[in-house]
mmCIF file of C-alpha atoms in Angstrom:
data_model
loop_
_atom_site.group_PDB
_atom_site.id
_atom_site.type_symbol
_atom_site.label_atom_id
_atom_site.label_comp_id
_atom_site.label_asym_id
_atom_site.label_seq_id
_atom_site.Cartn_x
_atom_site.Cartn_y
_atom_site.Cartn_z
ATOM 1 C CA MET S 1 145.499 107.816 93.031
ATOM 2 C CA LEU S 2 142.681 105.086 94.719
ATOM 3 C CA HIS S 3 142.297 108.603 96.792
ATOM 4 C CA MET S 4 140.904 110.941 93.535
ATOM 5 C CA ILE S 5 138.897 108.261 91.806
ATOM 6 C CA GLU S 6 137.511 107.874 95.810
ATOM 7 C CA HIS S 7 137.003 111.530 94.991
ATOM 8 C CA VAL S 8 135.443 111.600 91.983
ATOM 9 C CA PHE S 9 132.119 108.750 93.186
ATOM 10 C CA ILE S 10 131.766 110.631 96.280
ATOM 11 C CA GLU S 11 131.426 113.814 94.375
ATOM 12 C CA GLN S 12 129.506 112.575 91.024
ATOM 13 C CA SER S 13 127.265 110.235 93.168
ATOM 14 C CA LEU S 14 124.405 109.797 90.834
ATOM 15 C CA VAL S 15 126.220 109.435 87.572
ATOM 16 C CA ALA S 16 128.523 107.249 89.666
ATOM 17 C CA ALA S 17 125.556 104.866 90.614
ATOM 18 C CA PHE S 18 123.748 105.361 86.743
ATOM 19 C CA GLY S 19 127.718 103.811 85.502
ATOM 20 C CA VAL S 20 127.342 100.924 88.326
ATOM 21 C CA VAL S 21 123.848 99.907 88.736
ATOM 22 C CA GLY S 22 124.491 99.893 84.318
ATOM 23 C CA ALA S 23 127.483 97.460 85.075
ATOM 24 C CA VAL S 24 125.295 95.241 87.536
ATOM 25 C CA MET S 25 122.902 95.353 84.250
ATOM 26 C CA TRP S 26 125.113 94.409 81.627
ATOM 27 C CA LEU S 27 126.819 91.658 84.145
ATOM 28 C CA SER S 28 123.315 90.256 84.597
ATOM 29 C CA LEU S 29 122.025 90.561 81.139
ATOM 30 C CA ALA S 30 125.167 88.385 80.362
ATOM 31 C CA MET S 31 124.364 85.674 82.804
ATOM 32 C CA SER S 32 121.116 85.302 82.267
ATOM 33 C CA ARG S 33 121.982 84.500 78.511
ATOM 34 C CA ARG S 34 125.444 82.356 78.779
ATOM 35 C CA PHE S 35 124.166 80.137 82.357
ATOM 36 C CA THR S 36 119.958 80.303 81.647
ATOM 37 C CA ALA S 37 119.811 80.137 77.861
ATOM 38 C CA GLY S 38 117.618 83.275 78.704
ATOM 39 C CA ARG S 39 115.451 81.580 81.105
ATOM 40 C CA VAL S 40 115.499 83.446 84.392
ATOM 41 C CA HIS S 41 115.013 87.375 83.257
ATOM 42 C CA GLY S 42 118.471 89.368 83.231
ATOM 43 C CA SER S 43 116.336 92.041 85.127
ATOM 44 C CA ALA S 44 115.980 89.076 88.746
ATOM 45 C CA ILE S 45 119.519 88.451 89.226
ATOM 46 C CA ALA S 46 120.054 92.356 88.373
ATOM 47 C CA ILE S 47 117.281 91.774 91.891
ATOM 48 C CA VAL S 48 119.058 89.594 93.379
ATOM 49 C CA PHE S 49 122.854 91.046 92.495
ATOM 50 C CA GLY S 50 121.669 93.907 93.693
ATOM 51 C CA LEU S 51 119.805 92.279 97.134
ATOM 52 C CA ALA S 52 123.577 90.923 97.550
ATOM 53 C CA LEU S 53 124.849 93.765 97.265
ATOM 54 C CA ALA S 54 122.532 95.789 99.867
ATOM 55 C CA TYR S 55 123.811 93.154 102.340
ATOM 56 C CA ALA S 56 127.551 93.211 101.785
ATOM 57 C CA GLY S 57 126.956 96.931 102.491
ATOM 58 C CA GLY S 58 124.733 96.908 105.554
ATOM 59 C CA LEU S 59 128.049 94.176 107.181
ATOM 60 C CA MET S 60 130.356 96.834 106.260
ATOM 61 C CA THR S 61 128.833 99.695 107.519
ATOM 62 C CA GLY S 62 126.161 98.534 109.330
ATOM 63 C CA GLY S 63 123.775 100.688 108.093
ATOM 64 C CA GLN S 64 120.359 100.704 107.488
ATOM 65 C CA LYS S 65 120.231 101.040 103.838
ATOM 66 C CA GLY S 66 122.254 98.334 102.755
ATOM 67 C CA LEU S 67 124.923 99.529 99.787
ATOM 68 C CA ALA S 68 124.332 103.441 100.232
ATOM 69 C CA ASP S 69 125.948 104.157 103.421
ATOM 70 C CA VAL S 70 128.985 103.016 101.648
ATOM 71 C CA PRO S 71 130.231 106.622 100.535
ATOM 72 C CA VAL S 72 131.107 105.862 97.379
ATOM 73 C CA PHE S 73 128.194 104.292 96.540
ATOM 74 C CA ALA S 74 125.675 107.235 98.346
ATOM 75 C CA GLY S 75 124.175 107.828 94.409
ATOM 76 C CA ILE S 76 122.573 104.727 94.273
ATOM 77 C CA GLY S 77 120.307 105.925 97.389
ATOM 78 C CA LEU S 78 119.542 108.379 95.482
ATOM 79 C CA MET S 79 118.280 106.803 92.042
ATOM 80 C CA GLY S 80 116.735 103.762 93.954
ATOM 81 C CA GLY S 81 115.180 106.210 96.571
ATOM 82 C CA ALA S 82 111.070 106.853 96.731
ATOM 83 C CA MET S 83 111.662 109.880 94.852
ATOM 84 C CA LEU S 84 112.954 108.333 91.809
ATOM 85 C CA ARG S 85 111.436 105.030 91.934
ATOM 86 C CA ASP S 86 107.386 106.808 92.216
ATOM 87 C CA PHE S 87 109.020 108.586 89.291
ATOM 88 C CA ALA S 88 109.664 105.602 87.397
ATOM 89 C CA ILE S 89 106.835 103.837 88.728
ATOM 90 C CA VAL S 90 104.385 107.066 87.081
ATOM 91 C CA ALA S 91 105.674 106.641 83.874
ATOM 92 C CA THR S 92 105.054 103.177 83.380
ATOM 93 C CA ALA S 93 101.410 104.022 83.839
ATOM 94 C CA PHE S 94 102.029 105.482 79.635
ATOM 95 C CA GLU S 95 101.993 101.919 78.715
ATOM 96 C CA VAL S 96 98.541 100.823 80.742
ATOM 97 C CA ASP S 97 95.830 99.948 78.625
ATOM 98 C CA VAL S 98 92.789 102.325 80.148
ATOM 99 C CA VAL S 99 90.135 99.790 78.943
ATOM 100 C CA GLU S 100 91.844 96.670 81.057
ATOM 101 C CA ALA S 101 92.140 98.186 84.030
ATOM 102 C CA ARG S 102 89.255 100.427 84.704
ATOM 103 C CA LYS S 103 88.105 97.030 84.278
ATOM 104 C CA ALA S 104 89.546 95.289 86.634
ATOM 105 C CA GLY S 105 89.047 98.479 89.005
ATOM 106 C CA LEU S 106 87.066 96.432 92.012
ATOM 107 C CA LEU S 107 89.317 92.795 91.927
ATOM 108 C CA GLY S 108 91.840 95.664 92.666
ATOM 109 C CA VAL S 109 89.487 97.044 95.598
ATOM 110 C CA LEU S 110 88.744 93.195 96.318
ATOM 111 C CA SER S 111 92.622 92.265 96.121
ATOM 112 C CA LEU S 112 93.600 95.827 98.094
ATOM 113 C CA GLY S 113 91.138 94.636 101.803
ATOM 114 C CA LEU S 114 92.557 91.115 101.034
ATOM 115 C CA GLY S 115 96.142 92.292 100.985
ATOM 116 C CA THR S 116 95.276 94.171 104.215
ATOM 117 C CA ILE S 117 94.231 92.300 105.723
ATOM 118 C CA LEU S 118 95.192 88.397 105.218
ATOM 119 C CA PRO S 119 99.555 89.655 105.842
ATOM 120 C CA PHE S 120 97.886 91.579 109.243
ATOM 121 C CA ILE S 121 95.627 88.265 110.840
ATOM 122 C CA VAL S 122 99.310 86.159 109.842
ATOM 123 C CA GLY S 123 101.336 88.910 111.566
ATOM 124 C CA VAL S 124 98.843 88.567 115.003
ATOM 125 C CA LEU S 125 98.637 85.124 114.967
ATOM 126 C CA VAL S 126 102.425 84.580 114.729
ATOM 127 C CA ALA S 127 102.761 87.433 118.074
ATOM 128 C CA LEU S 128 100.519 85.474 119.115
ATOM 129 C CA ALA S 129 102.560 81.923 118.589
ATOM 130 C CA PHE S 130 106.196 83.605 120.059
ATOM 131 C CA GLY S 131 104.560 84.922 123.405
ATOM 132 C CA TYR S 132 103.395 88.297 122.776
ATOM 133 C CA HIS S 133 100.077 88.806 124.489
ATOM 134 C CA ASP S 134 99.755 92.635 124.515
ATOM 135 C CA ALA S 135 97.001 93.945 122.086
ATOM 136 C CA VAL S 136 99.770 96.747 120.975
ATOM 137 C CA SER S 137 101.940 94.690 120.165
ATOM 138 C CA VAL S 138 100.602 91.786 118.445
ATOM 139 C CA THR S 139 99.108 95.546 116.254
ATOM 140 C CA THR S 140 102.493 95.922 115.400
ATOM 141 C CA ILE S 141 103.940 93.205 114.488
ATOM 142 C CA GLY S 142 100.846 92.515 112.553
ATOM 143 C CA ALA S 143 100.841 95.672 110.184
ATOM 144 C CA GLY S 144 104.650 94.724 110.037
ATOM 145 C CA ALA S 145 103.492 92.093 107.493
ATOM 146 C CA ILE S 146 101.647 94.532 105.316
ATOM 147 C CA THR S 147 104.975 96.965 104.740
ATOM 148 C CA TYR S 148 107.348 97.998 106.257
ATOM 149 C CA ILE S 149 105.791 101.594 107.011
ATOM 150 C CA VAL S 150 102.604 100.540 107.989
ATOM 151 C CA GLY S 151 104.250 98.594 110.493
ATOM 152 C CA PRO S 152 106.380 101.555 112.252
ATOM 153 C CA VAL S 153 103.598 103.672 111.836
ATOM 154 C CA THR S 154 101.282 101.262 113.299
ATOM 155 C CA GLY S 155 104.026 100.949 116.384
ATOM 156 C CA ALA S 156 104.502 104.896 116.547
ATOM 157 C CA ALA S 157 101.117 105.525 117.125
ATOM 158 C CA LEU S 158 100.040 103.160 119.773
ATOM 159 C CA GLY S 159 103.511 103.382 121.746
ATOM 160 C CA ALA S 160 105.233 100.430 121.149
ATOM 161 C CA ASP S 161 108.306 99.281 122.132
ATOM 162 C CA SER S 162 111.818 98.997 119.981
ATOM 163 C CA THR S 163 112.663 95.775 120.223
ATOM 164 C CA VAL S 164 108.371 94.877 118.767
ATOM 165 C CA MET S 165 109.061 97.859 116.428
ATOM 166 C CA ALA S 166 112.486 96.466 114.800
ATOM 167 C CA LEU S 167 110.474 93.335 114.680
ATOM 168 C CA SER S 168 107.915 95.158 113.004
ATOM 169 C CA ILE S 169 109.968 96.639 110.453
ATOM 170 C CA ALA S 170 112.577 93.318 109.790
ATOM 171 C CA THR S 171 108.947 91.294 108.984
ATOM 172 C CA GLY S 172 108.217 93.912 106.583
ATOM 173 C CA VAL S 173 111.249 93.896 105.013
ATOM 174 C CA LEU S 174 112.150 90.612 104.578
ATOM 175 C CA LYS S 175 107.652 89.958 103.334
ATOM 176 C CA ALA S 176 109.455 93.386 99.825
ATOM 177 C CA VAL S 177 112.263 90.834 100.050
ATOM 178 C CA ILE S 178 110.997 87.508 99.747
ATOM 179 C CA VAL S 179 108.099 89.445 96.774
ATOM 180 C CA MET S 180 111.025 90.512 95.050
ATOM 181 C CA VAL S 181 112.607 87.087 94.822
ATOM 182 C CA GLY S 182 110.136 84.681 94.398
ATOM 183 C CA THR S 183 107.682 86.530 92.364
ATOM 184 C CA PRO S 184 109.307 85.385 88.716
ATOM 185 C CA LEU S 185 110.191 81.631 90.217
ATOM 186 C CA VAL S 186 105.779 81.199 91.233
ATOM 187 C CA ALA S 187 104.572 83.357 88.696
ATOM 188 C CA ARG S 188 103.469 80.080 86.398
ATOM 189 C CA MET S 189 102.447 78.622 88.787
ATOM 190 C CA ILE S 190 99.525 81.843 90.405
ATOM 191 C CA GLY S 191 98.980 82.658 86.883
ATOM 192 C CA LEU S 192 100.804 86.143 87.071
ATOM 193 C CA ASP S 193 100.154 86.430 83.032
ATOM 194 C CA ASN S 194 97.932 89.183 82.314
ATOM 195 C CA PRO S 195 96.992 92.709 83.602
ATOM 196 C CA ARG S 196 94.108 91.153 85.489
ATOM 197 C CA SER S 197 96.104 88.756 87.985
ATOM 198 C CA ALA S 198 98.522 91.416 87.708
ATOM 199 C CA MET S 199 96.635 94.052 89.531
ATOM 200 C CA ALA S 200 94.874 91.466 91.969
ATOM 201 C CA PHE S 201 98.765 90.950 92.826
ATOM 202 C CA GLY S 202 99.737 94.599 93.424
ATOM 203 C CA GLY S 203 96.593 94.562 95.755
ATOM 204 C CA LEU S 204 97.938 91.586 97.631
ATOM 205 C CA MET S 205 101.462 92.049 98.255
ATOM 206 C CA GLY S 206 100.955 95.484 98.834
ATOM 207 C CA THR S 207 104.320 96.205 99.653
ATOM 208 C CA VAL S 208 105.547 98.343 96.169
ATOM 209 C CA SER S 209 109.410 97.994 96.769
ATOM 210 C CA GLY S 210 108.618 94.086 96.524
ATOM 211 C CA VAL S 211 105.798 94.632 93.720
ATOM 212 C CA ALA S 212 107.939 96.801 91.948
ATOM 213 C CA GLY S 213 110.550 94.892 92.104
ATOM 214 C CA GLY S 214 108.985 90.694 91.143
ATOM 215 C CA LEU S 215 106.832 92.003 88.620
ATOM 216 C CA ALA S 216 109.952 93.969 86.559
ATOM 217 C CA ALA S 217 111.739 90.730 87.353
ATOM 218 C CA THR S 218 109.011 88.434 85.614
ATOM 219 C CA ASP S 219 107.567 90.395 83.021
ATOM 220 C CA PRO S 220 107.508 93.880 82.156
ATOM 221 C CA LYS S 221 104.814 94.387 80.979
ATOM 222 C CA LEU S 222 103.216 93.745 84.340
ATOM 223 C CA VAL S 223 104.582 96.808 86.748
ATOM 224 C CA PRO S 224 101.754 99.804 85.504
ATOM 225 C CA TYR S 225 98.730 97.084 86.726
ATOM 226 C CA GLY S 226 100.579 95.836 89.430
ATOM 227 C CA ALA S 227 102.215 99.575 90.793
ATOM 228 C CA LEU S 228 98.924 101.081 90.199
ATOM 229 C CA THR S 229 96.814 99.344 93.180
ATOM 230 C CA ALA S 230 100.371 98.865 95.324
ATOM 231 C CA THR S 231 100.983 101.439 95.996
ATOM 232 C CA PHE S 232 97.270 102.177 97.111
ATOM 233 C CA HIS S 233 97.806 99.694 99.357
ATOM 234 C CA THR S 234 99.968 101.580 102.020
ATOM 235 C CA GLY S 235 98.185 104.627 102.872
ATOM 236 C CA ILE S 236 95.463 102.089 103.306
ATOM 237 C CA GLY S 237 97.563 99.578 106.165
ATOM 238 C CA CYS S 238 98.150 103.073 108.319
ATOM 239 C CA LEU S 239 95.021 103.859 107.577
ATOM 240 C CA VAL S 240 93.396 100.886 109.545
ATOM 241 C CA GLY S 241 96.229 99.609 111.045
ATOM 242 C CA PRO S 242 97.114 101.861 114.380
ATOM 243 C CA SER S 243 92.518 102.806 114.116
ATOM 244 C CA ILE S 244 90.448 99.243 113.455
ATOM 245 C CA PHE S 245 92.715 96.653 113.905
ATOM 246 C CA TYR S 246 93.986 97.999 116.548
ATOM 247 C CA LEU S 247 90.752 98.295 118.639
ATOM 248 C CA ALA S 248 89.682 94.936 117.407
ATOM 249 C CA MET S 249 92.998 93.332 118.752
ATOM 250 C CA ARG S 250 92.217 95.547 122.217
ATOM 251 C CA ALA S 251 88.420 93.506 122.139
ATOM 252 C CA LEU S 252 90.000 90.573 121.572
ATOM 253 C CA MET S 253 92.350 90.770 123.753
ATOM 254 C CA GLY S 254 90.729 92.223 126.929
ATOM 255 C CA MET P 1 111.156 118.814 73.011
ATOM 256 C CA THR P 2 111.582 116.142 75.179
ATOM 257 C CA VAL P 3 111.547 118.786 78.124
ATOM 258 C CA PHE P 4 107.872 118.795 77.796
ATOM 259 C CA GLY P 5 107.170 115.035 78.543
ATOM 260 C CA VAL P 6 109.980 114.822 81.557
ATOM 261 C CA ALA P 7 107.328 117.774 82.939
ATOM 262 C CA LEU P 8 104.484 116.412 82.108
ATOM 263 C CA LEU P 9 105.610 113.344 84.171
ATOM 264 C CA ALA P 10 106.615 115.542 86.805
ATOM 265 C CA VAL P 11 103.369 117.648 86.788
ATOM 266 C CA CYS P 12 101.920 114.168 87.093
ATOM 267 C CA THR P 13 103.370 113.358 90.153
ATOM 268 C CA LEU P 14 103.335 116.676 92.033
ATOM 269 C CA ILE P 15 100.639 116.737 92.074
ATOM 270 C CA GLY P 16 99.080 113.172 92.282
ATOM 271 C CA VAL P 17 101.270 112.987 95.427
ATOM 272 C CA PHE P 18 100.230 115.597 96.648
ATOM 273 C CA ILE P 19 96.504 115.177 96.475
ATOM 274 C CA GLY P 20 97.547 111.449 98.393
ATOM 275 C CA ASP P 21 99.044 113.848 100.879
ATOM 276 C CA LEU P 22 95.953 115.706 101.769
ATOM 277 C CA PHE P 23 93.633 111.928 101.171
ATOM 278 C CA GLY P 24 96.204 111.307 104.296
ATOM 279 C CA VAL P 25 95.608 114.570 106.587
ATOM 280 C CA ALA P 26 91.482 114.146 106.033
ATOM 281 C CA LEU P 27 91.984 110.648 106.824
ATOM 282 C CA HIS P 28 94.044 111.531 109.834
ATOM 283 C CA VAL P 29 96.660 109.074 108.501
ATOM 284 C CA LYS P 30 101.049 109.880 108.790
ATOM 285 C CA ALA P 31 101.391 108.779 104.939
ATOM 286 C CA ASN P 32 100.274 109.179 101.299
ATOM 287 C CA VAL P 33 97.394 107.753 100.423
ATOM 288 C CA GLY P 34 97.819 106.915 96.589
ATOM 289 C CA GLY P 35 99.556 109.375 95.506
ATOM 290 C CA VAL P 36 101.794 107.573 92.747
ATOM 291 C CA GLY P 37 98.116 105.969 92.390
ATOM 292 C CA ILE P 38 96.849 108.877 91.596
ATOM 293 C CA ALA P 39 99.407 110.187 89.092
ATOM 294 C CA MET P 40 99.104 107.552 87.349
ATOM 295 C CA MET P 41 95.604 107.951 86.339
ATOM 296 C CA LEU P 42 96.400 111.699 85.764
ATOM 297 C CA LEU P 43 99.206 110.526 83.172
ATOM 298 C CA ILE P 44 96.978 107.993 81.348
ATOM 299 C CA ALA P 45 94.133 111.172 81.278
ATOM 300 C CA ALA P 46 96.739 113.402 79.711
ATOM 301 C CA ARG P 47 97.992 110.421 76.838
ATOM 302 C CA VAL P 48 94.165 110.033 75.665
ATOM 303 C CA TRP P 49 93.505 113.432 75.741
ATOM 304 C CA LEU P 50 96.639 114.072 73.906
ATOM 305 C CA THR P 51 95.878 110.853 71.548
ATOM 306 C CA ARG P 52 92.080 112.677 70.520
ATOM 307 C CA HIS P 53 93.740 116.071 70.871
ATOM 308 C CA GLY P 54 96.074 116.150 67.316
ATOM 309 C CA GLY P 55 98.105 112.873 68.515
ATOM 310 C CA LEU P 56 100.921 112.366 70.884
ATOM 311 C CA PRO P 57 103.974 114.921 70.201
ATOM 312 C CA PRO P 58 107.405 112.491 69.423
ATOM 313 C CA GLY P 59 108.878 114.424 72.193
ATOM 314 C CA ILE P 60 106.330 114.120 74.837
ATOM 315 C CA LYS P 61 106.367 110.305 73.973
ATOM 316 C CA LEU P 62 110.561 110.396 74.676
ATOM 317 C CA GLY P 63 110.163 112.277 77.562
ATOM 318 C CA VAL P 64 108.062 110.091 79.261
ATOM 319 C CA GLU P 65 109.096 106.700 78.052
ATOM 320 C CA PHE P 66 113.052 107.679 78.790
ATOM 321 C CA TRP P 67 112.251 106.852 82.573
ATOM 322 C CA ALA P 68 109.556 104.395 81.940
ATOM 323 C CA THR P 69 112.810 102.539 80.152
ATOM 324 C CA MET P 70 115.281 103.612 83.634
ATOM 325 C CA TYR P 71 112.935 101.335 85.938
ATOM 326 C CA ILE P 72 114.413 98.085 86.493
ATOM 327 C CA PRO P 73 117.157 100.385 86.876
ATOM 328 C CA ILE P 74 116.217 101.863 89.237
ATOM 329 C CA VAL P 75 114.342 99.006 90.939
ATOM 330 C CA VAL P 76 118.343 97.521 91.249
ATOM 331 C CA ALA P 77 119.593 100.186 92.983
ATOM 332 C CA MET P 78 115.982 100.618 95.254
ATOM 333 C CA ALA P 79 117.156 96.506 95.832
ATOM 334 C CA ALA P 80 120.504 97.010 96.902
ATOM 335 C CA GLN P 81 119.840 100.013 99.550
ATOM 336 C CA GLN P 82 117.258 97.379 101.679
ATOM 337 C CA ASN P 83 118.172 96.886 105.237
ATOM 338 C CA VAL P 84 118.760 93.518 103.387
ATOM 339 C CA VAL P 85 120.969 92.581 107.224
ATOM 340 C CA ALA P 86 118.239 93.528 109.794
ATOM 341 C CA ALA P 87 115.463 91.152 107.788
ATOM 342 C CA VAL P 88 117.492 88.279 107.034
ATOM 343 C CA ARG P 89 118.380 88.902 111.537
ATOM 344 C CA GLY P 90 115.587 88.813 112.441
ATOM 345 C CA GLY P 91 115.065 85.293 113.611
ATOM 346 C CA PRO P 92 112.417 83.096 113.947
ATOM 347 C CA ILE P 93 109.383 84.938 114.438
ATOM 348 C CA VAL P 94 110.084 87.531 111.516
ATOM 349 C CA VAL P 95 110.689 84.465 109.143
ATOM 350 C CA ILE P 96 107.902 82.988 109.795
ATOM 351 C CA ALA P 97 105.607 85.728 109.936
ATOM 352 C CA ALA P 98 107.718 86.788 105.973
ATOM 353 C CA VAL P 99 106.985 83.462 105.175
ATOM 354 C CA ALA P 100 103.553 82.390 105.797
ATOM 355 C CA THR P 101 102.860 86.119 104.195
ATOM 356 C CA VAL P 102 103.442 85.885 100.881
ATOM 357 C CA ALA P 103 102.234 81.989 101.020
ATOM 358 C CA LEU P 104 98.809 83.334 101.803
ATOM 359 C CA CYS P 105 98.910 85.656 99.136
ATOM 360 C CA PHE P 106 100.762 84.273 96.625
ATOM 361 C CA ALA P 107 97.453 81.585 96.858
ATOM 362 C CA ALA P 108 94.845 84.692 96.980
ATOM 363 C CA VAL P 109 96.654 85.735 93.493
ATOM 364 C CA ALA P 110 95.808 82.527 92.498
ATOM 365 C CA LEU P 111 91.969 81.602 93.078
ATOM 366 C CA ILE P 112 91.247 85.938 92.508
ATOM 367 C CA GLY P 113 93.393 86.706 89.932
ATOM 368 C CA ARG P 114 91.549 84.680 87.855
ATOM 369 C CA LEU P 115 87.832 86.077 88.519
ATOM 370 C CA GLY P 116 86.473 87.577 85.245
ATOM 371 C CA ARG P 117 88.857 87.681 82.715
ATOM 372 C CA ASP P 118 87.986 88.848 78.954
ATOM 373 C CA ARG P 119 90.234 86.875 76.732
ATOM 374 C CA LYS P 120 88.516 88.434 73.837
ATOM 375 C CA HIS P 121 89.864 91.731 75.068
ATOM 376 C CA GLU P 122 93.432 90.767 76.640
ATOM 377 C CA ALA P 123 94.510 88.967 72.679
ATOM 378 C CA GLU P 124 92.545 92.676 71.776
ATOM 379 C CA VAL P 125 95.618 94.557 72.884
ATOM 380 C CA GLU P 126 98.476 91.949 73.030
ATOM 381 C CA GLY P 127 100.317 94.005 70.678
ATOM 382 C CA GLU P 128 99.959 96.930 72.885
ATOM 383 C CA LEU P 129 100.925 94.853 75.929
ATOM 384 C CA GLU P 130 104.135 93.468 74.472
ATOM 385 C CA ARG P 131 105.320 97.061 73.257
ATOM 386 C CA GLY P 132 104.470 98.476 77.049
ATOM 387 C CA GLY P 133 106.389 95.416 78.114
ATOM 388 C CA LYS P 134 108.964 96.065 75.866
ATOM 389 C CA VAL P 135 109.252 99.821 75.851
ATOM 390 C CA ILE P 136 109.401 99.095 80.768
ATOM 391 C CA ALA P 137 112.498 96.531 79.714
ATOM 392 C CA GLY P 138 114.595 99.435 78.200
ATOM 393 C CA ALA P 139 114.690 96.642 75.046
ATOM 394 C CA PHE P 140 112.422 98.586 72.756
ATOM 395 C CA GLN P 141 113.888 99.118 69.344
ATOM 396 C CA PRO P 142 113.579 101.643 66.301
ATOM 397 C CA GLY P 143 111.476 99.709 64.330
ATOM 398 C CA ASP P 144 109.388 97.576 66.529
ATOM 399 C CA PRO P 145 105.687 98.804 66.465
ATOM 400 C CA GLU P 146 104.369 101.742 67.454
ATOM 401 C CA HIS P 147 102.214 102.958 70.209
ATOM 402 C CA PRO P 148 99.043 101.647 68.640
ATOM 403 C CA THR P 149 96.730 104.542 70.550
ATOM 404 C CA ALA P 150 99.252 107.154 68.578
ATOM 405 C CA THR P 151 95.770 107.291 66.266
ATOM 406 C CA PRO P 152 93.143 108.271 68.323
ATOM 407 C CA LYS P 153 91.093 105.250 69.266
ATOM 408 C CA GLU P 154 87.694 105.415 71.265
ATOM 409 C CA VAL P 155 87.816 104.733 74.636
#
């Protein structure tokens, strides 16, 4: 019996994922209403649930894809994978106010620049403080602080050590997780309540998964504005990481 | 027909990602440069074009907006497949680098997010923003205020 249920879940993986995520959403919305009187968004609770399930899945399987590595939940990997995620992000653009987005264009560019340089400097300083003194390692860890894709792309291009690569990826993933969970907590403090600040937020935070999750948990109407800038961030990071940033580090450290 | 909306969304996404890949090749980057952002701009352009040429057919609107309403569940599924174990077990260097980066960037949002706000325009589009928020939150009900761009307006 149990074996047959398992079989259905594996065979109908995406359909099963819809059911599982629907159940998580329902539970989260109920908790939001019941225990917080709606003050904490249901979607924020759902995202924390998702991360907790990812942690449990990672412990169970020892894999890298959280809950999606458990065979019966493999559909989660397809549903939350880059393909459908990007498809849904593009769909939110239908709700964008053109004038507002165009006016904030320059601010978006400025925030993209800062959002690439600031994390890199922080990552480099921390790497130096922990005793890394070669340009390749320092650049790779700094790039990981930009996003968890920029880190390994840069590290692979420079031929970084595999432990340094692992640190770089972990930094990027933790950054995404903190952005997802932390954004709703600080949103009011940093003035994140209008399309302009959402575009600045997208460019500065960068990591698409972090921004996508953080804004969904804060205020869904801000999602498309943040996504508009954030989706340029990884590409720019991959452009400057192994080139300008690496050359600058090599020049500085000899 | 609803599928026209889904197909429009698919075509915009494919073209955008393709252009992003081309940018990547041109810049010698092993990544897609802004493909999703370009796709979003294409979809916005398509919406504006459709509204000016006889309005947005309800089928197309439904096809696109269904996927917008699926955004949050998809993000939850995305959260459920992050490598949280590695992130948590990364040790002090990972924790310090990530926390300091996020804190600094939050502070930067607070500083530059306030630059050049146009509160008058924000107040004008408040209704449309709220509507968009409801759609993406999956809480849009029939009878809620309609898309203001259903009637052509100057942009």
